[in-house]
Amino acid sequence: MSLLERETPGVVMTPDHIRSRKLPVAADLGIAVVALLLSAAVVYGLGIGNWVLVVVLGVVLYLVGLAFGASRIEGKRSARNRMWRAAIYVACVLAILPLASVVWTLVSKGAARLDADFFGTSMNNIGARDPNGGAYHAIIGTLEQVGLATLMAVPLGVLGAIYLVEYGRGRFALTVRFFVDVMTGIPSIVAGLFVLAFWVLIVSPWFNNGTPRFSGFAASLALTVLMLPTIVRSTEEMLRLVPGPLREGAYALGVPRWKTILKVVLPTALPGIVTGIMLAVARAAGETAPVLLVAGGAAAINMDPFGGNQSSLSLFVYQQAGDASKYAPARAWTAALTLVALVLLLTIAAKLLARRNRLSSR
């Protein structure tokens, strides 16, 4: 037993118990204030920028001043640690600011039309001078199109990832993985053109007396093409993170491979899989080009995704943003806020469901 342990029993040697000189909090705040004042004097005195440049230059001056002050009081090693920690905090704040700005803009400008008329009516028979009109038809279209795309993309994507991780070997698996990576970067308009050329112009005439027909289902097919690579890649990575001993323990008990995947591997990786699925759903819900190409858009309510033109929230935002009516921008902002809120609610519901399944599986 050391002398310190005999003199102070129960005390563990941690950085909190080591007495050393530290830069006071007041000095830290003083360096920040001086850096901002000096930055403002330089920027506005020379007339070279606005408050954005003041903040950027102030952060640089603050880090320099912090490094100098901390090195004089705490030492060079502690000063470097403090400076890099401050730089990490600043980078985190700078990363959050654009997101906070987007949310604030959506809420402030989209709250103007948050009323029953917006959520209960469509744009059918709404003129340029009419302040009414809503996005009920677009909300219905988004729910149906994204719902059908999710029903098609999730089983295919998850099963494809299971094949690549658990069964895939050789050139065929490498080829599948290569094409999945290529599909990840496909623009949405290419997926829309593919469905337009294949489904709308070739397949749909068989069910419509030889006439091509736009539909919400065609938009769902295009969204499925966009969702598949994201689901496959994210699910594949989550399945690879499942520890090998879990599989080996199930195999040692005589459990078949398919049941091990279903009862052990998938529940373990479920939270990550759900996150990847919701990323794909969010991307699909915000796509405009495929819906415009193969669903056509409509001002009236169409509950049938398999027949007739259909709109979506993203397409509604695009159309209202380009409308000449003075009432259109408010509709566009409220529709954008509705789309973000819808994706948020779906994400929260999926997370809660995944958490419940994970707990029940233990």
mmCIF file of C-alpha atoms in Angstrom, residues 118 123 134-135 137-139 141-142 145-146 214-216 219 223 283-300 308-323 328 331-333 335-336 339:
data_model
loop_
_atom_site.group_PDB
_atom_site.id
_atom_site.type_symbol
_atom_site.label_atom_id
_atom_site.label_comp_id
_atom_site.label_asym_id
_atom_site.label_seq_id
_atom_site.Cartn_x
_atom_site.Cartn_y
_atom_site.Cartn_z
ATOM 1 C CA PHE A 118 -55.361 23.780 -44.932
ATOM 2 C CA MET A 123 -56.600 23.063 -54.318
ATOM 3 C CA GLY A 134 -55.112 23.369 -48.597
ATOM 4 C CA ALA A 135 -52.901 20.316 -48.942
ATOM 5 C CA HIS A 137 -54.880 15.880 -51.379
ATOM 6 C CA ALA A 138 -51.084 16.157 -51.131
ATOM 7 C CA ILE A 139 -51.000 14.660 -47.631
ATOM 8 C CA GLY A 141 -50.841 11.239 -51.807
ATOM 9 C CA THR A 142 -47.664 11.329 -49.722
ATOM 10 C CA GLN A 145 -47.074 6.687 -52.103
ATOM 11 C CA VAL A 146 -44.508 6.465 -49.314
ATOM 12 C CA PHE A 214 -50.241 8.184 -64.474
ATOM 13 C CA SER A 215 -50.799 6.934 -60.931
ATOM 14 C CA GLY A 216 -49.559 7.178 -57.397
ATOM 15 C CA ALA A 219 -44.556 7.106 -58.050
ATOM 16 C CA LEU A 223 -39.528 5.797 -54.661
ATOM 17 C CA ARG A 283 -35.650 10.742 -48.600
ATOM 18 C CA ALA A 284 -38.632 9.229 -50.411
ATOM 19 C CA ALA A 285 -41.092 11.615 -48.786
ATOM 20 C CA GLY A 286 -39.083 14.623 -49.939
ATOM 21 C CA GLU A 287 -38.631 13.608 -53.585
ATOM 22 C CA THR A 288 -40.378 15.736 -56.205
ATOM 23 C CA ALA A 289 -39.093 14.698 -59.633
ATOM 24 C CA PRO A 290 -40.423 11.088 -59.644
ATOM 25 C CA VAL A 291 -43.894 12.197 -58.537
ATOM 26 C CA LEU A 292 -43.971 14.920 -61.169
ATOM 27 C CA LEU A 293 -42.915 12.522 -63.944
ATOM 28 C CA VAL A 294 -45.096 9.483 -63.224
ATOM 29 C CA ALA A 295 -47.937 10.715 -60.993
ATOM 30 C CA GLY A 296 -48.553 13.980 -62.806
ATOM 31 C CA GLY A 297 -49.844 15.902 -59.821
ATOM 32 C CA ALA A 298 -53.468 16.820 -59.228
ATOM 33 C CA ALA A 299 -55.359 19.657 -57.568
ATOM 34 C CA ALA A 300 -58.238 17.416 -56.499
ATOM 35 C CA GLY A 308 -55.414 8.796 -62.016
ATOM 36 C CA ASN A 309 -53.070 11.651 -61.261
ATOM 37 C CA GLN A 310 -51.982 12.153 -57.663
ATOM 38 C CA SER A 311 -50.037 14.820 -55.842
ATOM 39 C CA SER A 312 -47.662 14.768 -52.866
ATOM 40 C CA LEU A 313 -46.451 17.267 -50.291
ATOM 41 C CA SER A 314 -43.072 17.759 -51.964
ATOM 42 C CA LEU A 315 -44.737 18.354 -55.337
ATOM 43 C CA PHE A 316 -47.259 20.673 -53.684
ATOM 44 C CA VAL A 317 -44.414 22.735 -52.208
ATOM 45 C CA TYR A 318 -42.734 22.917 -55.627
ATOM 46 C CA GLN A 319 -45.927 24.034 -57.352
ATOM 47 C CA GLN A 320 -46.906 26.611 -54.732
ATOM 48 C CA ALA A 321 -43.384 28.046 -54.568
ATOM 49 C CA GLY A 322 -43.574 28.805 -58.290
ATOM 50 C CA ASP A 323 -47.155 30.084 -58.256
ATOM 51 C CA ALA A 328 -49.068 30.571 -52.521
ATOM 52 C CA ARG A 331 -49.181 27.369 -48.456
ATOM 53 C CA ALA A 332 -45.715 26.229 -49.548
ATOM 54 C CA TRP A 333 -44.131 26.969 -46.147
ATOM 55 C CA ALA A 335 -46.738 22.204 -46.530
ATOM 56 C CA ALA A 336 -42.965 22.023 -45.937
ATOM 57 C CA LEU A 339 -43.798 17.247 -44.382
#
